[in-house]
Amino acid sequence: GCRTADTADLGLPVHHALTLFLILRAFSSGATALTGVEAIADGVQAFRRPQARNAATTLAVMGSISISMFLGITYLARALEVRVSEDFEGQSVLAQIGHTVFGGGLLFYLLQAFTAGILILAANTAYQDFPRLSAILARDRFMPSQFRNRGDRLVFSNGVLVLAVLAGLLIYAFDADLTRLIQLYVVGVFTAFTLSQAGMVRRWMRVRGENWQRSAIINGVGAATTGIVLVIVTITKFRGGAWIVIVAIPIIIAFFLAVNRHYRNVGILLRAQRLTADRDADNTFVFLVKELDTATLDAISYLRALRPEDVRPLYIGPPERYASVAEGWGECAPRLGRLELLEGGDDRLVRSLRSYIRGVPRGRDDFVTVVIPEELKGRSWFQFVTNSEPLRLKTALLFEPGIVVTDVPLVPEELEIAKGHPRHPVEPERSVVLIPVSAVHDATVRAVIYAKSLNPGRIEGVFFVSDPDEVSVVVDEWHERKIDVPLVMVEAPFREYGEPMLAEIRNYTEHGDTIVTVVLPEFIPRHWWENLLHNQTAFYFKRMLLFEPNVVVTDVPFHLRGFEGSGR
C-alpha cells in the first residue's frame, strides 16, 4: 500500500544536489514537531504552583512522548519502505503504515480517530496561546486594550473570537489544504522562537543575575539554532506560501508600533494635568420634551432630585402640539421653567438641537447637560431598531464639545410604579453619584468636576482592582491631583467589572428611595477609527446599566482634539 516518490521527475541530480535539498526540507519540516514547546513556555502562569517545576515536568513528559513516537514512526517507515512526496495527494505516512500493519479494519480506524483527536488538541494550542499573548501585548499597549478583557468563562474571549475569524478566513482562502497552510505556520513559529531566545539573551546581558553567563549561552545557542531553521524554512518553502508570512510580518509590526504610538500620545494628553478638581463649574440642563408621557415624568423626578439652578425645557415634537404640551408642562413641572419650542425640530432635529445648544451661554469649562427621557418597552434590543431617535440623538451629541448626555430610561419595573402617579412626578429621597475610575488623568478629573456640579447627597469614585500592584499607584495619583472625593476600592478579579459594579449600585438602590447616577469619563479621539481602540468599557457599562432600575448613566466626553497643539 506504500507509494514511492519519483525522483527523476524533479529534474535534479540524483546524488548531491537532491540529497542536500531533501536534507534541508526534511530538517525544516521535522523541526515543526518542536513547536509544541511554545505552548508550555507561553502558559507557565497557568500551571499549578510551583509553576516553573510543573511546567518543566510537563515539558519533559511531552519531549519523551514526542521522541518515542518520532523514533517509532521513523523505524516503521524505513522497515516498510514508505516513500511519499509532499505533493502526493493521498494517504499520509501514518495512515499508510497503519493500513499496512493492521490491514484495515477496526484498529486502522481507531488509529485514524486518535490521530484526528491529537490534531484537534494541537489546534487548541493556538486558542490557548494567542489570546494570552494578545493580552500581554495589550497590557504593554501594543494591541487594542479589548484583548485584556476576560469573558464569562474567564478566558480572553476577544482573542479567541478574532483567532477563530482569522483561522476561518485562511481555511477558506487555502481550501483547507494542509500542505499549503503549513508554510504559513512554520515561518511564523520559528521567527517567534528566534526573537524570544534573542530577547532572553539581551535580558541576561542586562540583568546579570546569578549564573547569567550559562543562561545567556543556552539561550544564545537556542537563538542560533532556531535562526538557522528559520533561514532554511524561508528558502525551501518561500514559493510554497511562506512569502505571505514574510510580507505580513512587517505589516503586523507596523500595526503594533502604530497602536503603541497612539496609546502613548493619548497618555500624554490625558496626563497633561491641565485640569484641577478644586474648580467649580456651572451646569445648564437642556430637558428634551416630545410629549408628557410616563418617561418624561420620570425624567422630571430625576431632575428634581438634582435640584439644578438652570433648566431649559425644550419641546422637540410636532409644532402643532406645542400649545397643549406646554400647558400640561406648566401643571406638572412649574418650577422647571417655561417650555420652549425648538425651531425646525421636527424636520431637522439633530441640526436644530446642535444649533440651539451652541447658543446656550456658558464658560469655557462649564457644562451643558442634555437630558433625554426614554421609555423601554422590555429588555429586547430590537426596540432600538423600531425607535432609533433617542439613540441617534445620543450618538450625535456625544461628539459635540462641551456637551454631556444624560439618558434617563424608564425600565419596565419602574413603569409599574410610575402608573400610580400618572400626572405627578415623585422626587427621590436621595441622589448618589458613582464615578468608575480606570486611571487618574484629566478625563477622570473632568468627570469629578461634573459630578460635583450635580450636588448629590453622596459622591464617590470606584476603582475596580484586578491587579493589586495598581492600587498604590492610583491612590497616590488620586491624592496628588487633590481630588476631594472618596475613592472606593472594589475587588474585580479577572477584569470582570459587571457584577462588582452592579453590587456597588445596589448597595444604594435596594435600601430606600435612591437614584444613582453613574458618571462615565469617556474620551473622544481625533478620528472615528481610533474609537476602536477606546471606550469599550464605557460602552459595556452603558449596555449593562440601561435596564437597571433607579440608575441613570451620564457620559462626560473628553475631546482629545481640543487639547492638541497646546504642547506636551
mmCIF file of C-alpha atoms in Angstrom, residues 4-298:
data_model
loop_
_atom_site.group_PDB
_atom_site.id
_atom_site.type_symbol
_atom_site.label_atom_id
_atom_site.label_comp_id
_atom_site.label_asym_id
_atom_site.label_seq_id
_atom_site.Cartn_x
_atom_site.Cartn_y
_atom_site.Cartn_z
ATOM 1 C CA THR A 4 7.280 5.796 -3.959
ATOM 2 C CA ALA A 5 8.140 9.401 -4.938
ATOM 3 C CA ASP A 6 9.507 9.588 -8.489
ATOM 4 C CA THR A 7 12.779 11.479 -8.029
ATOM 5 C CA ALA A 8 13.542 11.554 -11.737
ATOM 6 C CA ASP A 9 10.670 13.970 -12.352
ATOM 7 C CA LEU A 10 12.261 16.599 -10.121
ATOM 8 C CA GLY A 11 14.832 17.421 -12.782
ATOM 9 C CA LEU A 12 17.771 17.490 -10.332
ATOM 10 C CA PRO A 13 20.966 15.425 -9.983
ATOM 11 C CA VAL A 14 20.132 12.278 -8.150
ATOM 12 C CA HIS A 15 23.031 12.331 -5.679
ATOM 13 C CA HIS A 16 24.492 15.588 -4.393
ATOM 14 C CA ALA A 17 22.005 18.426 -5.065
ATOM 15 C CA LEU A 18 18.976 16.268 -4.480
ATOM 16 C CA THR A 19 20.393 14.845 -1.258
ATOM 17 C CA LEU A 20 21.126 18.312 0.120
ATOM 18 C CA PHE A 21 17.730 19.534 -0.956
ATOM 19 C CA LEU A 22 15.947 16.657 0.740
ATOM 20 C CA ILE A 23 18.008 17.070 3.903
ATOM 21 C CA LEU A 24 17.126 20.756 4.130
ATOM 22 C CA ARG A 25 13.446 20.105 3.514
ATOM 23 C CA ALA A 26 13.384 17.215 5.978
ATOM 24 C CA PHE A 27 15.190 19.345 8.571
ATOM 25 C CA SER A 28 12.802 22.252 8.233
ATOM 26 C CA SER A 29 9.712 20.033 8.179
ATOM 27 C CA GLY A 30 10.847 17.871 11.071
ATOM 28 C CA ALA A 31 11.645 20.912 13.188
ATOM 29 C CA THR A 32 7.962 21.785 13.260
ATOM 30 C CA ALA A 33 7.495 18.901 15.668
ATOM 31 C CA LEU A 34 9.283 21.031 18.281
ATOM 32 C CA THR A 35 6.708 23.826 18.168
ATOM 33 C CA GLY A 36 4.711 22.254 20.976
ATOM 34 C CA VAL A 37 7.368 23.624 23.317
ATOM 35 C CA GLU A 38 5.937 27.072 22.709
ATOM 36 C CA ALA A 39 2.587 26.138 24.245
ATOM 37 C CA ILE A 40 4.186 25.228 27.563
ATOM 38 C CA ALA A 41 6.566 28.194 27.526
ATOM 39 C CA ASP A 42 3.700 30.660 26.994
ATOM 40 C CA GLY A 43 1.443 29.018 29.546
ATOM 41 C CA VAL A 44 3.728 28.708 32.575
ATOM 42 C CA GLN A 45 1.472 31.051 34.573
ATOM 43 C CA ALA A 46 -1.465 28.703 34.034
ATOM 44 C CA PHE A 47 0.245 25.802 35.851
ATOM 45 C CA ARG A 48 -0.364 24.914 39.478
ATOM 46 C CA ARG A 49 2.290 26.126 41.907
ATOM 47 C CA PRO A 50 5.239 25.649 41.826
ATOM 48 C CA GLN A 51 4.648 26.754 38.255
ATOM 49 C CA ALA A 52 8.199 26.512 36.907
ATOM 50 C CA ARG A 53 8.747 22.969 38.189
ATOM 51 C CA ASN A 54 5.377 21.688 36.960
ATOM 52 C CA ALA A 55 5.943 23.279 33.551
ATOM 53 C CA ALA A 56 9.411 21.695 33.330
ATOM 54 C CA THR A 57 7.981 18.278 34.267
ATOM 55 C CA THR A 58 5.266 18.602 31.629
ATOM 56 C CA LEU A 59 7.845 19.621 29.047
ATOM 57 C CA ALA A 60 9.995 16.579 29.882
ATOM 58 C CA VAL A 61 6.999 14.227 29.565
ATOM 59 C CA MET A 62 5.996 15.822 26.264
ATOM 60 C CA GLY A 63 9.562 15.507 24.973
ATOM 61 C CA SER A 64 9.714 11.810 25.920
ATOM 62 C CA ILE A 65 6.431 11.079 24.180
ATOM 63 C CA SER A 66 7.447 13.026 21.064
ATOM 64 C CA ILE A 67 10.842 11.318 20.804
ATOM 65 C CA SER A 68 9.421 7.822 21.228
ATOM 66 C CA MET A 69 6.677 8.458 18.662
ATOM 67 C CA PHE A 70 9.132 10.018 16.202
ATOM 68 C CA LEU A 71 11.594 7.119 16.514
ATOM 69 C CA GLY A 72 8.820 4.532 16.220
ATOM 70 C CA ILE A 73 7.269 6.103 13.130
ATOM 71 C CA THR A 74 10.706 6.550 11.542
ATOM 72 C CA TYR A 75 11.595 2.874 12.142
ATOM 73 C CA LEU A 76 8.287 1.630 10.704
ATOM 74 C CA ALA A 77 8.575 3.948 7.700
ATOM 75 C CA ARG A 78 12.060 2.566 6.918
ATOM 76 C CA ALA A 79 11.055 -1.038 7.569
ATOM 77 C CA LEU A 80 8.007 -0.765 5.315
ATOM 78 C CA GLU A 81 9.894 1.321 2.713
ATOM 79 C CA VAL A 82 7.441 4.205 2.699
ATOM 80 C CA ARG A 83 8.253 6.856 0.101
ATOM 81 C CA VAL A 84 5.866 9.792 -0.067
ATOM 82 C CA SER A 85 6.339 13.265 -1.562
ATOM 83 C CA GLU A 86 4.663 16.340 -0.122
ATOM 84 C CA ASP A 87 2.866 16.881 -3.411
ATOM 85 C CA PHE A 88 1.271 13.440 -3.309
ATOM 86 C CA GLU A 89 -2.453 13.846 -2.628
ATOM 87 C CA GLY A 90 -3.101 10.525 -0.977
ATOM 88 C CA GLN A 91 -2.800 8.874 2.401
ATOM 89 C CA SER A 92 -0.422 10.243 4.979
ATOM 90 C CA VAL A 93 2.648 8.290 6.039
ATOM 91 C CA LEU A 94 0.976 7.335 9.311
ATOM 92 C CA ALA A 95 -2.161 6.173 7.520
ATOM 93 C CA GLN A 96 -0.117 4.050 5.108
ATOM 94 C CA ILE A 97 1.811 2.484 7.983
ATOM 95 C CA GLY A 98 -1.390 1.734 9.849
ATOM 96 C CA HIS A 99 -3.055 0.266 6.786
ATOM 97 C CA THR A 100 -0.029 -1.925 6.103
ATOM 98 C CA VAL A 101 0.347 -3.123 9.707
ATOM 99 C CA PHE A 102 -3.333 -3.642 10.555
ATOM 100 C CA GLY A 103 -4.603 -4.384 7.052
ATOM 101 C CA GLY A 104 -7.576 -2.069 7.518
ATOM 102 C CA GLY A 105 -10.315 -2.939 9.973
ATOM 103 C CA LEU A 106 -11.157 -1.547 13.416
ATOM 104 C CA LEU A 107 -7.585 -0.893 14.616
ATOM 105 C CA PHE A 108 -6.809 1.137 11.492
ATOM 106 C CA TYR A 109 -9.835 3.382 12.006
ATOM 107 C CA LEU A 110 -9.014 3.744 15.701
ATOM 108 C CA LEU A 111 -5.549 4.932 14.686
ATOM 109 C CA GLN A 112 -7.118 7.484 12.345
ATOM 110 C CA ALA A 113 -9.541 8.651 15.049
ATOM 111 C CA PHE A 114 -6.764 9.110 17.612
ATOM 112 C CA THR A 115 -4.690 10.964 15.026
ATOM 113 C CA ALA A 116 -7.583 13.333 14.351
ATOM 114 C CA GLY A 117 -8.020 13.846 18.116
ATOM 115 C CA ILE A 118 -4.359 14.744 18.523
ATOM 116 C CA LEU A 119 -4.625 17.244 15.671
ATOM 117 C CA ILE A 120 -7.684 18.828 17.274
ATOM 118 C CA LEU A 121 -5.786 19.213 20.551
ATOM 119 C CA ALA A 122 -2.860 20.662 18.622
ATOM 120 C CA ALA A 123 -5.190 23.239 17.064
ATOM 121 C CA ASN A 124 -6.494 24.065 20.529
ATOM 122 C CA THR A 125 -2.973 25.155 21.469
ATOM 123 C CA ALA A 126 -3.376 28.273 19.355
ATOM 124 C CA TYR A 127 -6.638 29.133 21.126
ATOM 125 C CA GLN A 128 -4.798 28.876 24.433
ATOM 126 C CA ASP A 129 -1.710 30.869 23.469
ATOM 127 C CA PHE A 130 -2.884 33.557 21.058
ATOM 128 C CA PRO A 131 -5.435 35.118 23.465
ATOM 129 C CA ARG A 132 -2.898 35.025 26.307
ATOM 130 C CA LEU A 133 -0.150 36.535 24.164
ATOM 131 C CA SER A 134 -2.570 39.171 22.856
ATOM 132 C CA ALA A 135 -3.468 40.085 26.437
ATOM 133 C CA ILE A 136 0.223 40.556 27.265
ATOM 134 C CA LEU A 137 0.700 42.766 24.199
ATOM 135 C CA ALA A 138 -2.443 44.721 25.102
ATOM 136 C CA ARG A 139 -1.109 45.236 28.626
ATOM 137 C CA ASP A 140 2.060 46.701 27.109
ATOM 138 C CA ARG A 141 -0.057 48.876 24.757
ATOM 139 C CA PHE A 142 0.919 47.156 21.508
ATOM 140 C CA MET A 143 -2.557 45.784 20.805
ATOM 141 C CA PRO A 144 -6.066 47.146 21.474
ATOM 142 C CA SER A 145 -6.923 47.068 25.154
ATOM 143 C CA GLN A 146 -10.031 44.952 24.460
ATOM 144 C CA PHE A 147 -7.787 41.888 24.249
ATOM 145 C CA ARG A 148 -7.206 42.131 28.022
ATOM 146 C CA ASN A 149 -10.871 41.542 28.827
ATOM 147 C CA ARG A 150 -11.959 38.146 30.079
ATOM 148 C CA GLY A 151 -15.308 36.624 29.249
ATOM 149 C CA ASP A 152 -17.756 34.646 31.344
ATOM 150 C CA ARG A 153 -15.521 31.554 31.058
ATOM 151 C CA LEU A 154 -12.531 33.527 32.426
ATOM 152 C CA VAL A 155 -10.704 33.342 29.115
ATOM 153 C CA PHE A 156 -9.634 36.200 26.867
ATOM 154 C CA SER A 157 -12.711 35.794 24.706
ATOM 155 C CA ASN A 158 -11.905 38.645 22.303
ATOM 156 C CA GLY A 159 -8.669 36.919 21.341
ATOM 157 C CA VAL A 160 -10.496 33.625 20.837
ATOM 158 C CA LEU A 161 -13.103 35.243 18.576
ATOM 159 C CA VAL A 162 -10.527 37.121 16.494
ATOM 160 C CA LEU A 163 -8.425 33.973 16.070
ATOM 161 C CA ALA A 164 -11.494 31.943 15.056
ATOM 162 C CA VAL A 165 -12.414 34.502 12.378
ATOM 163 C CA LEU A 166 -8.871 34.707 11.001
ATOM 164 C CA ALA A 167 -8.468 30.925 11.006
ATOM 165 C CA GLY A 168 -11.762 30.530 9.173
ATOM 166 C CA LEU A 169 -10.687 33.026 6.524
ATOM 167 C CA LEU A 170 -7.371 31.223 5.994
ATOM 168 C CA ILE A 171 -9.064 27.844 5.702
ATOM 169 C CA TYR A 172 -11.464 29.259 3.114
ATOM 170 C CA ALA A 173 -8.712 31.061 1.170
ATOM 171 C CA PHE A 174 -6.456 27.976 1.024
ATOM 172 C CA ASP A 175 -9.236 25.396 0.502
ATOM 173 C CA ALA A 176 -8.207 23.689 3.765
ATOM 174 C CA ASP A 177 -5.054 22.375 2.048
ATOM 175 C CA LEU A 178 -2.694 21.382 4.861
ATOM 176 C CA THR A 179 0.371 21.339 2.601
ATOM 177 C CA ARG A 180 -0.193 24.999 1.699
ATOM 178 C CA LEU A 181 -1.252 26.132 5.157
ATOM 179 C CA ILE A 182 1.776 24.613 6.904
ATOM 180 C CA GLN A 183 4.018 27.034 5.016
ATOM 181 C CA LEU A 184 2.351 29.939 6.811
ATOM 182 C CA TYR A 185 2.733 28.235 10.156
ATOM 183 C CA VAL A 186 6.390 27.265 10.093
ATOM 184 C CA VAL A 187 7.898 30.660 9.265
ATOM 185 C CA GLY A 188 5.896 32.466 11.932
ATOM 186 C CA VAL A 189 6.716 29.903 14.606
ATOM 187 C CA PHE A 190 10.470 29.960 14.101
ATOM 188 C CA THR A 191 10.520 33.719 13.799
ATOM 189 C CA ALA A 192 8.914 33.837 17.254
ATOM 190 C CA PHE A 193 11.387 31.255 18.575
ATOM 191 C CA THR A 194 14.393 33.187 17.309
ATOM 192 C CA LEU A 195 13.179 36.537 18.614
ATOM 193 C CA SER A 196 12.224 35.152 22.030
ATOM 194 C CA GLN A 197 15.569 33.404 22.502
ATOM 195 C CA ALA A 198 17.474 36.506 21.360
ATOM 196 C CA GLY A 199 15.361 38.572 23.729
ATOM 197 C CA MET A 200 16.312 36.317 26.619
ATOM 198 C CA VAL A 201 19.997 36.749 25.765
ATOM 199 C CA ARG A 202 19.530 40.505 25.854
ATOM 200 C CA ARG A 203 17.768 40.240 29.186
ATOM 201 C CA TRP A 204 20.548 38.157 30.750
ATOM 202 C CA MET A 205 23.103 40.670 29.485
ATOM 203 C CA ARG A 206 21.165 43.490 31.128
ATOM 204 C CA VAL A 207 20.161 41.850 34.426
ATOM 205 C CA ARG A 208 23.360 39.860 35.041
ATOM 206 C CA GLY A 209 21.941 37.754 37.840
ATOM 207 C CA GLU A 210 23.246 34.519 39.305
ATOM 208 C CA ASN A 211 24.718 32.170 36.649
ATOM 209 C CA TRP A 212 23.682 34.608 33.931
ATOM 210 C CA GLN A 213 26.519 33.541 31.633
ATOM 211 C CA ARG A 214 25.259 29.952 31.480
ATOM 212 C CA SER A 215 21.692 31.089 30.827
ATOM 213 C CA ALA A 216 22.846 33.507 28.138
ATOM 214 C CA ILE A 217 24.840 30.749 26.405
ATOM 215 C CA ILE A 218 21.869 28.359 26.470
ATOM 216 C CA ASN A 219 19.515 30.967 25.018
ATOM 217 C CA GLY A 220 22.173 32.075 22.539
ATOM 218 C CA VAL A 221 22.562 28.516 21.232
ATOM 219 C CA GLY A 222 18.782 28.283 21.008
ATOM 220 C CA ALA A 223 18.549 31.554 19.094
ATOM 221 C CA ALA A 224 21.274 30.456 16.665
ATOM 222 C CA THR A 225 19.645 27.054 16.093
ATOM 223 C CA THR A 226 16.154 28.372 15.525
ATOM 224 C CA GLY A 227 17.606 31.165 13.375
ATOM 225 C CA ILE A 228 19.260 28.585 11.110
ATOM 226 C CA VAL A 229 15.970 26.688 10.873
ATOM 227 C CA LEU A 230 14.185 29.965 10.033
ATOM 228 C CA VAL A 231 16.585 30.670 7.170
ATOM 229 C CA ILE A 232 16.236 27.126 5.824
ATOM 230 C CA VAL A 233 12.445 27.222 6.093
ATOM 231 C CA THR A 234 12.293 30.600 4.377
ATOM 232 C CA ILE A 235 14.433 29.408 1.449
ATOM 233 C CA THR A 236 12.881 25.982 0.959
ATOM 234 C CA LYS A 237 9.262 26.975 1.485
ATOM 235 C CA PHE A 238 9.257 30.510 0.063
ATOM 236 C CA ARG A 239 7.419 29.693 -3.148
ATOM 237 C CA GLY A 240 5.100 27.273 -1.357
ATOM 238 C CA GLY A 241 3.385 30.129 0.515
ATOM 239 C CA ALA A 242 5.929 31.271 3.086
ATOM 240 C CA TRP A 243 6.262 34.588 1.230
ATOM 241 C CA ILE A 244 2.840 35.579 2.583
ATOM 242 C CA VAL A 245 4.126 35.465 6.163
ATOM 243 C CA ILE A 246 7.334 37.259 5.214
ATOM 244 C CA VAL A 247 5.266 40.093 3.732
ATOM 245 C CA ALA A 248 2.762 40.069 6.617
ATOM 246 C CA ILE A 249 5.332 40.312 9.426
ATOM 247 C CA PRO A 250 6.421 43.919 8.667
ATOM 248 C CA ILE A 251 2.769 44.918 8.337
ATOM 249 C CA ILE A 252 1.928 43.385 11.711
ATOM 250 C CA ILE A 253 4.926 45.077 13.341
ATOM 251 C CA ALA A 254 3.889 48.413 11.837
ATOM 252 C CA PHE A 255 0.402 47.862 13.306
ATOM 253 C CA PHE A 256 1.874 47.168 16.763
ATOM 254 C CA LEU A 257 4.010 50.302 16.623
ATOM 255 C CA ALA A 258 1.088 52.429 15.430
ATOM 256 C CA VAL A 259 -1.133 51.201 18.270
ATOM 257 C CA ASN A 260 1.619 51.818 20.821
ATOM 258 C CA ARG A 261 2.313 55.292 19.455
ATOM 259 C CA HIS A 262 -1.386 56.161 19.636
ATOM 260 C CA TYR A 263 -1.718 54.979 23.239
ATOM 261 C CA ARG A 264 1.428 56.883 24.245
ATOM 262 C CA ASN A 265 0.166 60.086 22.638
ATOM 263 C CA VAL A 266 -3.216 59.712 24.314
ATOM 264 C CA GLY A 267 -1.494 59.097 27.643
ATOM 265 C CA ILE A 268 0.498 62.312 27.247
ATOM 266 C CA LEU A 269 -2.662 64.287 26.535
ATOM 267 C CA LEU A 270 -4.630 62.719 29.389
ATOM 268 C CA ARG A 271 -1.886 63.276 31.959
ATOM 269 C CA ALA A 272 -1.048 66.834 30.998
ATOM 270 C CA GLN A 273 -2.711 67.972 34.301
ATOM 271 C CA ARG A 274 -4.466 70.924 32.723
ATOM 272 C CA LEU A 275 -7.474 70.380 34.998
ATOM 273 C CA THR A 276 -7.725 70.571 38.786
ATOM 274 C CA ALA A 277 -10.534 69.022 40.786
ATOM 275 C CA ASP A 278 -10.933 72.008 43.122
ATOM 276 C CA ARG A 279 -12.580 74.197 40.496
ATOM 277 C CA ASP A 280 -16.350 74.741 40.332
ATOM 278 C CA ALA A 281 -18.321 74.532 37.105
ATOM 279 C CA ASP A 282 -21.802 75.739 36.194
ATOM 280 C CA ASN A 283 -24.201 73.231 34.711
ATOM 281 C CA THR A 284 -27.072 74.146 32.408
ATOM 282 C CA PHE A 285 -29.671 71.418 31.831
ATOM 283 C CA VAL A 286 -31.481 71.216 28.492
ATOM 284 C CA PHE A 287 -34.501 68.968 29.042
ATOM 285 C CA LEU A 288 -35.862 67.431 25.823
ATOM 286 C CA VAL A 289 -39.656 67.042 25.805
ATOM 287 C CA LYS A 290 -41.529 65.336 22.991
ATOM 288 C CA GLU A 291 -44.699 64.540 24.906
ATOM 289 C CA LEU A 292 -45.798 64.381 28.517
ATOM 290 C CA ASP A 293 -45.663 60.626 28.824
ATOM 291 C CA THR A 294 -44.568 58.480 31.740
ATOM 292 C CA ALA A 295 -40.898 58.544 30.667
ATOM 293 C CA THR A 296 -40.901 62.366 30.672
ATOM 294 C CA LEU A 297 -42.471 62.497 34.136
ATOM 295 C CA ASP A 298 -39.866 60.030 35.370
#
